[in-house]
Coordinates of C-alpha atoms in Angstrom, one line a residue:
Chain A
M10 CA -54.9 161.7 -45.6
A11 CA -51.6 161.0 -44.0
G12 CA -50.0 158.9 -46.7
N13 CA -50.5 161.0 -49.9
G14 CA -47.6 160.0 -52.1
V15 CA -44.9 160.6 -49.6
R16 CA -41.8 158.4 -50.0
I17 CA -41.1 156.0 -47.1
G18 CA -37.9 153.9 -47.2
V19 CA -37.7 150.3 -45.9
L20 CA -34.2 149.1 -45.1
A21 CA -34.0 146.2 -47.5
L22 CA -30.9 144.2 -46.3
Q23 CA -32.9 141.2 -45.1
G24 CA -36.2 140.3 -43.6
A25 CA -39.9 141.3 -43.9
V26 CA -39.3 144.0 -46.5
R27 CA -42.0 143.2 -48.9
E28 CA -44.8 143.2 -46.3
H29 CA -43.8 146.7 -45.1
L30 CA -43.7 148.0 -48.6
A31 CA -47.1 146.6 -49.4
M32 CA -48.5 148.1 -46.2
I33 CA -47.0 151.5 -47.0
E34 CA -48.6 151.4 -50.4
R35 CA -52.0 150.4 -49.0
C36 CA -51.8 153.5 -46.8
G37 CA -51.4 155.7 -49.8
A38 CA -47.6 156.4 -49.5
R39 CA -44.8 155.3 -51.8
G40 CA -42.6 152.5 -50.4
V41 CA -38.9 152.4 -51.4
A42 CA -36.6 149.5 -50.8
V43 CA -33.3 150.8 -49.5
K44 CA -30.3 148.6 -50.2
R45 CA -27.6 151.2 -50.2
P46 CA -27.1 154.4 -48.2
S47 CA -27.6 156.5 -51.4
G48 CA -31.2 155.1 -51.3
L49 CA -31.9 157.1 -48.1
S50 CA -31.9 160.4 -49.9
G51 CA -35.3 161.8 -50.5
V52 CA -37.2 159.5 -48.2
S53 CA -39.4 161.2 -45.5
G54 CA -39.4 158.3 -43.1
L55 CA -37.6 155.0 -42.7
I56 CA -38.8 151.6 -41.5
I57 CA -36.3 149.1 -40.2
P58 CA -38.1 145.8 -40.6
G59 CA -38.1 142.5 -38.8
G60 CA -35.5 140.0 -39.8
E61 CA -32.5 138.7 -37.9
S62 CA -31.0 141.6 -36.0
T63 CA -27.5 140.0 -36.0
A64 CA -27.5 139.5 -39.7
I65 CA -29.0 143.0 -40.5
G66 CA -26.6 144.6 -38.0
K67 CA -23.6 143.2 -39.8
L68 CA -24.9 144.4 -43.2
I69 CA -25.5 147.9 -41.7
D70 CA -21.8 147.9 -40.7
E71 CA -20.7 146.5 -44.0
Y72 CA -22.5 149.0 -46.1
A73 CA -21.9 152.0 -43.8
F74 CA -25.5 152.7 -43.0
A75 CA -25.0 153.8 -39.4
R76 CA -23.9 157.3 -39.9
P77 CA -26.5 158.4 -42.5
I78 CA -29.3 156.8 -40.5
R79 CA -28.1 158.5 -37.3
E80 CA -28.0 161.8 -39.2
M81 CA -31.6 161.3 -40.4
A82 CA -32.7 160.6 -36.9
V83 CA -31.0 163.7 -35.5
A84 CA -32.5 165.7 -38.3
G85 CA -36.0 164.6 -37.1
V86 CA -36.9 162.2 -39.9
P87 CA -39.3 159.6 -38.4
I88 CA -37.9 156.1 -38.1
Y89 CA -39.9 153.0 -37.1
G90 CA -38.1 149.9 -35.9
T91 CA -40.1 146.6 -35.7
C92 CA -38.8 143.6 -33.9
A93 CA -35.2 143.2 -35.2
G94 CA -35.5 146.9 -36.1
L95 CA -36.3 147.7 -32.5
I96 CA -33.1 145.9 -31.4
L97 CA -31.1 147.8 -34.1
V98 CA -32.3 151.3 -33.0
A99 CA -32.1 150.8 -29.2
A100 CA -29.5 152.7 -27.3
R101 CA -28.8 149.7 -25.1
V102 CA -29.1 146.0 -26.0
K103 CA -28.6 143.3 -23.3
G104 CA -26.3 140.4 -23.9
K105 CA -23.9 139.8 -26.7
H106 CA -23.6 141.7 -30.0
G107 CA -24.5 145.1 -28.3
T108 CA -25.7 148.4 -29.7
I109 CA -26.0 149.0 -33.4
L110 CA -27.6 152.4 -34.2
G111 CA -28.4 153.7 -30.8
L112 CA -31.2 156.1 -31.8
A113 CA -33.7 155.6 -29.0
D114 CA -33.3 155.9 -25.2
V115 CA -34.4 152.4 -24.3
T116 CA -32.9 149.1 -23.0
V117 CA -33.9 146.1 -25.0
E118 CA -33.6 142.4 -24.4
R119 CA -33.5 140.0 -27.3
N120 CA -35.7 136.9 -27.5
A121 CA -37.3 138.1 -24.3
F122 CA -40.3 135.7 -24.6
G123 CA -38.2 132.6 -25.4
R124 CA -37.6 130.6 -28.6
Q125 CA -39.8 130.1 -31.6
V126 CA -42.1 127.6 -29.8
D127 CA -43.0 130.5 -27.4
S128 CA -43.8 132.9 -30.2
F129 CA -47.4 134.1 -30.0
E130 CA -50.1 136.4 -31.2
R131 CA -52.5 138.3 -28.8
E132 CA -54.9 141.2 -28.5
L133 CA -53.0 144.4 -27.5
V134 CA -54.4 147.7 -26.4
I135 CA -52.3 150.6 -27.7
A136 CA -52.7 154.1 -26.2
G137 CA -54.5 156.4 -28.7
I138 CA -54.2 153.8 -31.6
A139 CA -56.1 150.6 -30.6
E140 CA -58.4 150.9 -27.6
Q141 CA -60.1 148.2 -25.6
D142 CA -63.1 147.9 -27.9
R143 CA -60.9 147.3 -31.0
P144 CA -57.5 146.0 -29.8
F145 CA -54.6 145.3 -32.2
R146 CA -53.9 141.6 -33.1
A147 CA -50.1 141.7 -32.4
V148 CA -47.8 139.0 -33.7
F149 CA -44.7 138.4 -31.6
I150 CA -42.0 136.2 -33.3
R151 CA -38.9 135.5 -31.1
A152 CA -39.6 139.0 -30.0
P153 CA -37.5 141.4 -28.0
V154 CA -39.0 143.5 -25.2
I155 CA -38.2 147.0 -24.0
E156 CA -37.1 146.6 -20.4
E157 CA -36.3 150.2 -19.5
T158 CA -37.3 153.5 -21.1
G159 CA -35.6 156.9 -20.6
P160 CA -37.5 159.9 -19.3
G161 CA -38.4 161.3 -22.7
V162 CA -39.9 158.0 -24.0
E163 CA -43.7 157.6 -24.3
V164 CA -45.0 154.1 -23.6
L165 CA -47.8 153.2 -26.0
A166 CA -48.3 149.5 -25.1
R167 CA -47.1 147.0 -22.6
V168 CA -47.6 143.3 -21.8
E169 CA -46.7 141.4 -18.6
E170 CA -43.0 141.0 -19.7
G171 CA -42.5 144.7 -20.5
V172 CA -43.0 147.5 -23.0
V173 CA -43.8 146.4 -26.6
L174 CA -44.5 149.7 -28.3
A175 CA -43.0 153.1 -27.5
R176 CA -42.0 156.4 -29.0
D177 CA -38.9 158.4 -28.4
A178 CA -39.5 161.7 -30.2
N179 CA -39.3 160.8 -33.9
V180 CA -38.4 157.2 -33.3
L181 CA -41.2 154.6 -33.1
L182 CA -40.3 151.3 -31.4
G183 CA -42.3 148.1 -31.8
A184 CA -41.6 144.5 -30.6
F185 CA -44.3 143.0 -32.8
H186 CA -45.2 142.7 -36.5
P187 CA -48.1 144.8 -37.8
E188 CA -46.9 144.0 -41.4
L189 CA -47.9 140.4 -41.0
T190 CA -51.6 141.4 -40.4
D191 CA -54.1 143.4 -42.3
D192 CA -54.3 146.1 -39.6
E193 CA -53.0 149.4 -41.0
R194 CA -53.4 151.5 -37.9
L195 CA -49.7 151.5 -36.8
H196 CA -48.5 152.3 -40.3
R197 CA -51.0 155.1 -40.5
Y198 CA -49.8 156.4 -37.1
F199 CA -46.2 156.3 -38.5
L200 CA -47.3 158.2 -41.6
E201 CA -48.9 160.8 -39.4
M202 CA -45.5 161.2 -37.6
V203 CA -44.0 161.7 -41.1
A204 CA -46.6 164.3 -42.0
G205 CA -46.0 166.1 -38.8
A206 CA -42.2 166.1 -39.3
G207 CA -42.5 167.4 -42.8
G208 CA -39.9 167.1 -45.5
A209 CA -37.6 164.5 -47.0
S210 CA -34.1 163.8 -45.7
G211 CA -31.2 165.7 -47.3
T212 CA -30.0 164.6 -50.7
E213 CA -26.3 164.8 -49.7
V214 CA -26.2 161.3 -48.0
Chain B
M18 CA -51.2 135.7 -19.0
D19 CA -53.7 137.4 -21.3
K20 CA -56.5 135.0 -22.5
S21 CA -56.1 136.1 -26.1
V22 CA -52.5 134.7 -26.3
E23 CA -52.2 132.0 -28.9
K24 CA -48.9 130.1 -29.6
G25 CA -48.0 128.0 -32.6
T26 CA -50.5 129.6 -35.0
E27 CA -50.1 129.5 -38.7
T28 CA -49.2 133.3 -38.7
V29 CA -46.6 132.8 -36.0
K30 CA -45.1 129.7 -37.8
R31 CA -45.1 131.2 -41.3
G32 CA -44.0 134.5 -39.8
L33 CA -40.6 133.3 -38.7
A34 CA -39.9 132.2 -42.2
E35 CA -40.9 135.7 -43.5
M36 CA -38.3 137.1 -41.1
L37 CA -35.6 134.9 -42.7
K38 CA -36.2 136.2 -46.2
G39 CA -33.3 137.5 -48.2
G40 CA -30.9 135.6 -45.9
V41 CA -28.6 132.5 -45.8
I42 CA -29.3 129.5 -43.6
M43 CA -26.1 127.5 -43.1
D44 CA -25.5 123.9 -42.2
V45 CA -23.2 123.6 -39.1
T46 CA -21.9 120.6 -37.2
T47 CA -20.1 122.2 -34.3
L48 CA -20.5 125.3 -32.1
E49 CA -17.3 126.7 -33.7
H50 CA -19.0 126.4 -37.1
A51 CA -22.2 128.0 -35.7
K52 CA -20.2 131.0 -34.5
I53 CA -18.5 131.4 -37.9
A54 CA -21.9 131.3 -39.5
E55 CA -23.4 133.8 -37.2
E56 CA -20.4 136.1 -37.5
A57 CA -20.7 135.9 -41.3
G58 CA -24.3 137.1 -41.2
A59 CA -26.3 133.9 -41.5
V60 CA -30.0 134.3 -40.6
A61 CA -30.2 130.8 -39.1
V62 CA -28.2 127.7 -38.7
M63 CA -29.1 124.1 -39.4
A64 CA -27.6 121.9 -36.6
L65 CA -26.4 118.6 -38.0
E66 CA -24.0 115.8 -37.1
R67 CA -22.7 115.6 -40.6
V68 CA -23.1 117.9 -43.6
P69 CA -24.9 116.3 -46.6
A70 CA -21.6 115.6 -48.6
D71 CA -20.3 113.6 -45.6
I72 CA -23.7 111.8 -45.2
R73 CA -23.5 110.9 -48.9
A74 CA -19.9 109.6 -48.5
A75 CA -20.6 107.7 -45.3
G76 CA -23.6 105.8 -46.5
G77 CA -25.7 103.9 -43.9
V78 CA -28.7 105.3 -42.1
A79 CA -28.7 109.0 -41.5
R80 CA -30.8 110.1 -38.4
M81 CA -31.6 113.1 -36.4
A82 CA -28.4 114.6 -34.8
D83 CA -27.4 113.9 -31.3
P84 CA -29.2 116.3 -29.0
T85 CA -25.9 117.2 -27.4
V86 CA -24.7 118.7 -30.7
I87 CA -28.0 120.5 -31.3
G88 CA -28.1 121.8 -27.7
A89 CA -24.5 123.1 -27.8
I90 CA -25.3 125.0 -31.0
M91 CA -28.5 126.5 -29.5
E92 CA -26.4 127.8 -26.6
A93 CA -23.7 129.2 -28.9
V94 CA -25.8 131.6 -31.1
T95 CA -28.7 134.1 -30.8
I96 CA -29.9 133.4 -34.4
P97 CA -32.6 130.7 -34.9
V98 CA -31.5 127.1 -34.8
M99 CA -33.1 124.5 -37.1
A100 CA -32.6 120.8 -37.0
K101 CA -33.5 117.9 -39.3
C102 CA -35.8 114.9 -38.6
R103 CA -36.3 112.0 -40.9
I104 CA -39.3 112.0 -43.2
G105 CA -42.3 110.6 -41.3
H106 CA -40.3 110.3 -38.0
F107 CA -42.7 112.2 -35.8
V108 CA -40.9 111.2 -32.7
E109 CA -37.7 112.8 -33.8
A110 CA -39.8 115.9 -34.5
Q111 CA -41.3 115.7 -31.0
V112 CA -37.8 115.5 -29.5
L113 CA -36.7 118.5 -31.5
Q114 CA -39.7 120.5 -30.4
A115 CA -39.1 119.4 -26.8
M116 CA -35.6 120.7 -27.0
G117 CA -36.9 124.1 -28.2
V118 CA -35.3 124.2 -31.7
D119 CA -36.8 127.0 -33.7
Y120 CA -37.6 125.1 -37.0
V121 CA -37.7 121.4 -37.9
D122 CA -36.6 120.4 -41.3
E123 CA -38.4 117.2 -42.3
S124 CA -35.6 116.3 -44.6
E125 CA -34.8 113.9 -47.5
V126 CA -31.1 114.3 -46.6
L127 CA -31.7 111.9 -43.8
T128 CA -32.9 108.3 -44.4
P129 CA -36.7 108.3 -44.6
A130 CA -38.5 106.6 -41.7
D131 CA -41.9 106.2 -43.4
E132 CA -42.2 105.3 -47.1
K133 CA -45.7 106.7 -47.5
N134 CA -46.5 109.3 -44.9
H135 CA -44.8 112.5 -43.8
V136 CA -45.2 114.0 -40.3
D137 CA -48.6 115.5 -39.5
K138 CA -47.1 119.0 -39.0
W139 CA -50.4 120.6 -37.8
K140 CA -50.0 118.8 -34.5
F141 CA -46.8 120.8 -33.6
K142 CA -46.2 124.2 -32.2
V143 CA -42.7 124.3 -33.8
P144 CA -42.8 125.2 -37.5
F145 CA -41.6 122.9 -40.2
V146 CA -39.7 123.4 -43.4
C147 CA -39.9 120.7 -46.1
G148 CA -38.3 120.1 -49.5
A149 CA -40.0 119.9 -52.9
I150 CA -39.0 119.3 -56.5
N151 CA -42.3 120.5 -58.0
L152 CA -45.5 122.4 -57.1
G153 CA -47.6 119.4 -56.3
E154 CA -45.0 118.2 -53.7
A155 CA -44.8 121.7 -52.2
L156 CA -48.6 121.9 -51.9
R157 CA -48.8 118.4 -50.3
R158 CA -46.3 119.5 -47.7
I159 CA -48.1 122.8 -47.0
G160 CA -51.3 120.7 -46.8
E161 CA -49.7 118.7 -44.1
G162 CA -48.8 121.9 -42.2
A163 CA -45.3 122.9 -43.5
A164 CA -44.8 126.6 -42.8
M165 CA -41.9 127.1 -45.1
M166 CA -40.6 125.3 -48.3
R167 CA -37.3 124.8 -49.9
T168 CA -36.6 123.4 -53.3
K169 CA -34.6 120.3 -52.8
G170 CA -31.8 120.5 -55.4
E171 CA -29.4 117.7 -54.9
A172 CA -27.8 117.9 -51.4
G173 CA -24.1 117.4 -50.9
T174 CA -23.1 117.8 -54.5
G175 CA -22.0 121.4 -54.8
N176 CA -23.8 121.3 -58.2
V177 CA -26.5 123.9 -58.6
V178 CA -28.2 122.4 -61.6
E179 CA -30.9 120.5 -59.7
A180 CA -31.6 123.6 -57.5
V181 CA -32.2 125.6 -60.7
R182 CA -34.4 122.9 -62.2
H183 CA -36.6 122.7 -59.1
M184 CA -37.0 126.4 -58.7
R185 CA -37.8 126.9 -62.3
T186 CA -40.3 124.0 -62.2
I187 CA -42.2 125.4 -59.2
L188 CA -42.3 129.0 -60.4
S189 CA -43.5 128.0 -63.9
E190 CA -46.2 125.8 -62.4
V191 CA -47.3 128.6 -60.1
A192 CA -47.4 131.0 -63.1
R193 CA -49.4 128.5 -65.2
L194 CA -52.0 128.0 -62.4
A195 CA -52.5 131.8 -62.3
T196 CA -53.6 131.8 -65.9
L197 CA -56.2 129.0 -65.6
P198 CA -60.0 129.7 -65.3
P199 CA -61.7 128.5 -62.2
E200 CA -63.3 125.5 -63.9
A201 CA -59.8 124.1 -64.8
L202 CA -58.5 124.1 -61.2
M203 CA -59.9 120.8 -60.1
S204 CA -58.3 119.1 -63.1
A205 CA -55.1 120.9 -62.3
A206 CA -55.3 119.7 -58.7
K207 CA -55.7 116.2 -60.0
E208 CA -52.6 116.5 -62.2
L209 CA -50.5 118.1 -59.5
Q210 CA -51.8 115.6 -56.9
A211 CA -52.2 118.6 -54.6
P212 CA -55.0 119.8 -52.3
Y213 CA -57.7 121.6 -54.3
D214 CA -58.1 124.6 -51.8
L215 CA -54.3 125.2 -52.0
V216 CA -54.4 125.0 -55.8
C217 CA -57.2 127.6 -55.8
E218 CA -55.2 129.8 -53.4
V219 CA -52.1 129.7 -55.6
A220 CA -54.2 130.4 -58.7
R221 CA -55.7 133.4 -57.0
T222 CA -52.6 134.9 -55.5
G223 CA -50.0 133.9 -58.1
K224 CA -47.6 132.8 -55.4
L225 CA -46.9 130.0 -52.9
P226 CA -48.7 130.5 -49.6
V227 CA -45.4 130.2 -47.7
V228 CA -41.8 131.4 -48.1
N229 CA -39.7 129.3 -50.5
F230 CA -35.9 129.1 -50.2
S231 CA -33.5 127.3 -52.5
A232 CA -31.3 124.4 -51.3
G233 CA -29.2 121.6 -52.5
G234 CA -26.0 122.4 -54.4
I235 CA -25.2 126.1 -53.8
A236 CA -21.4 126.4 -53.5
T237 CA -20.5 129.9 -54.6
P238 CA -21.7 133.5 -54.2
A239 CA -22.8 133.5 -57.8
D240 CA -24.8 130.3 -57.2
A241 CA -26.7 132.1 -54.3
A242 CA -27.3 135.2 -56.4
L243 CA -28.5 132.9 -59.3
M244 CA -31.1 131.3 -57.1
M245 CA -32.2 134.7 -55.8
Q246 CA -32.6 136.1 -59.3
L247 CA -34.6 133.1 -60.3
G248 CA -37.0 133.9 -57.5
A249 CA -35.9 132.2 -54.3
D250 CA -36.8 134.0 -51.1
G251 CA -33.4 133.0 -49.6
V252 CA -30.9 130.2 -49.7
F253 CA -29.8 127.2 -47.6
V254 CA -26.1 126.4 -48.0
G255 CA -25.1 122.9 -46.7
S256 CA -21.8 121.4 -47.6
G257 CA -20.8 124.4 -49.8
I258 CA -19.4 126.4 -46.9
F259 CA -17.7 124.0 -44.5
K260 CA -16.4 121.7 -47.3
S261 CA -14.6 124.7 -48.9
E262 CA -11.1 125.9 -48.2
D263 CA -11.9 129.0 -46.3
P264 CA -15.4 128.7 -44.7
A265 CA -15.5 132.1 -42.9
R266 CA -14.7 134.1 -46.1
R267 CA -17.0 132.0 -48.3
A268 CA -19.8 132.3 -45.8
H269 CA -19.4 136.0 -45.6
A270 CA -19.2 136.3 -49.4
I271 CA -22.4 134.2 -49.9
V272 CA -24.3 136.5 -47.5
Q273 CA -23.2 139.6 -49.4
A274 CA -24.2 138.0 -52.7
T275 CA -27.6 137.0 -51.4
T276 CA -28.4 140.5 -50.1
H277 CA -27.1 142.2 -53.3
Y278 CA -28.1 139.5 -55.7
E279 CA -28.7 142.0 -58.5
D280 CA -25.3 143.6 -58.3
P281 CA -22.8 141.6 -60.4
G282 CA -20.0 144.1 -59.6
L283 CA -20.4 143.4 -55.9
I284 CA -20.6 139.7 -56.5
A285 CA -17.3 139.9 -58.5
D286 CA -15.7 141.7 -55.6
V287 CA -16.8 139.3 -52.9
S288 CA -15.9 136.3 -55.0
R289 CA -12.2 137.2 -55.3
G290 CA -9.7 135.0 -53.5
L291 CA -12.1 132.7 -51.7
G292 CA -9.9 129.7 -52.2
E293 CA -11.2 126.3 -53.4
A294 CA -14.9 125.7 -53.5
M295 CA -16.1 122.2 -52.5
K296 CA -15.2 119.8 -55.2
G297 CA -18.7 119.0 -56.4
L298 CA -20.3 116.0 -58.1
E299 CA -21.6 115.6 -61.6
I300 CA -25.3 114.5 -61.3
S301 CA -25.1 111.8 -64.0
E302 CA -22.3 110.1 -62.2
I303 CA -24.2 109.7 -59.0
G304 CA -26.7 107.2 -60.4
K305 CA -30.5 107.7 -60.1
E306 CA -30.8 105.3 -57.2
N307 CA -28.5 107.4 -55.1
L308 CA -30.3 110.7 -55.8
I309 CA -31.7 112.2 -52.6
Q310 CA -34.2 114.4 -54.2
F311 CA -36.6 111.5 -55.0
R312 CA -37.1 110.8 -51.3
G313 CA -40.4 112.2 -50.2
W314 CA -43.9 111.5 -51.5

């Protein structure tokens, strides 16, 4: 199976860290909370969780995470950004605060669906992962949307407002929160990306 | 719009609180303060007319803030904006929901509007956070629909002792429930004055069903880290920041200490040269009738 003991880091500066770690463990991999850049060594994949993108972005700067994470991405290590994580990995972010890590060729708008009273859950069809007969219950919380995708980006799911799940090579981008549900399919898909990439990130970071 | 779309569900309401975990929520009274808070790395701001220390000093009736103040703060920042309504004042809550605030704090810091009943929070799409001093109170609020809890502490004092007491109380009561056999849970529910199904849930899972932050008296980076080490999911800082000498530096330092709460070396570094903390009040000098934590039922 895809998971098999492989170490997956979850950036643990703030946000839904615990839920991603639990999901990773359920899928048979080992979840590692990463609080410092040194924690990135030896992980075979990295999840950047939901939280407040502004707050996490500032902590990424403060603790000099940007360079080692960019190096991992260039080296082909799979990275999965959910919600705030999507904003953090996008090459272009509309409005104030701007780009943080710039790992994926997409343009993202923050809070694209409105404020918290407009947050929602819905059934979502995801290409190759959750088809019409068994859609994904996707939870969107003050969620961003992907407004534009570059030529190399594969769109996996969209709603009326735009793209909500996409993949740019080794970077998976999601606007919603699979870690708040019991549905393991997206985490398993990410672990397959990790198995396909093969190998942990260098120990020199 | 897809027919399967549902807004204001329990998952969506509780989910926003999950996203705030490990973060600092700061009381702000002006848009300048809101920008300082956001710049320091706050995960949300609480929009108020006065911070609790000033409410305490001013006396009189404390009510929901002027919508102009709340609206200006909502415009100024991209992080979530919370605002307080009085206990039981469901129309203030309706107004805050209509304005589009992201979380309503049904708060004992304001003067209660109902001496018996809290707001029926299930009726709202906007999520609510409520205060509690023990597990029974927390489960009553969750039973009414609260999607997030905070321990009350004693607001506006800059004294962390009550925050510690309430966090320890709740966590030890949760731990105790988890040791009880099923036949003891109805009796436990009776003692706690809490809904039986929630008591059973806590006994089964060993934790509160919603995120629980610490509030009421946090004034220093070490205070924030103390509450995190004791088991808080995050912290509210009210008067502690904007009643101190250098709010921007203190706000930044408290964020760092909350993230790296298990790193005393880092807490030492960020605590250097912050200037004066808020003065603070000794609890025994306040007088029991003036304690805010006993508002709420």
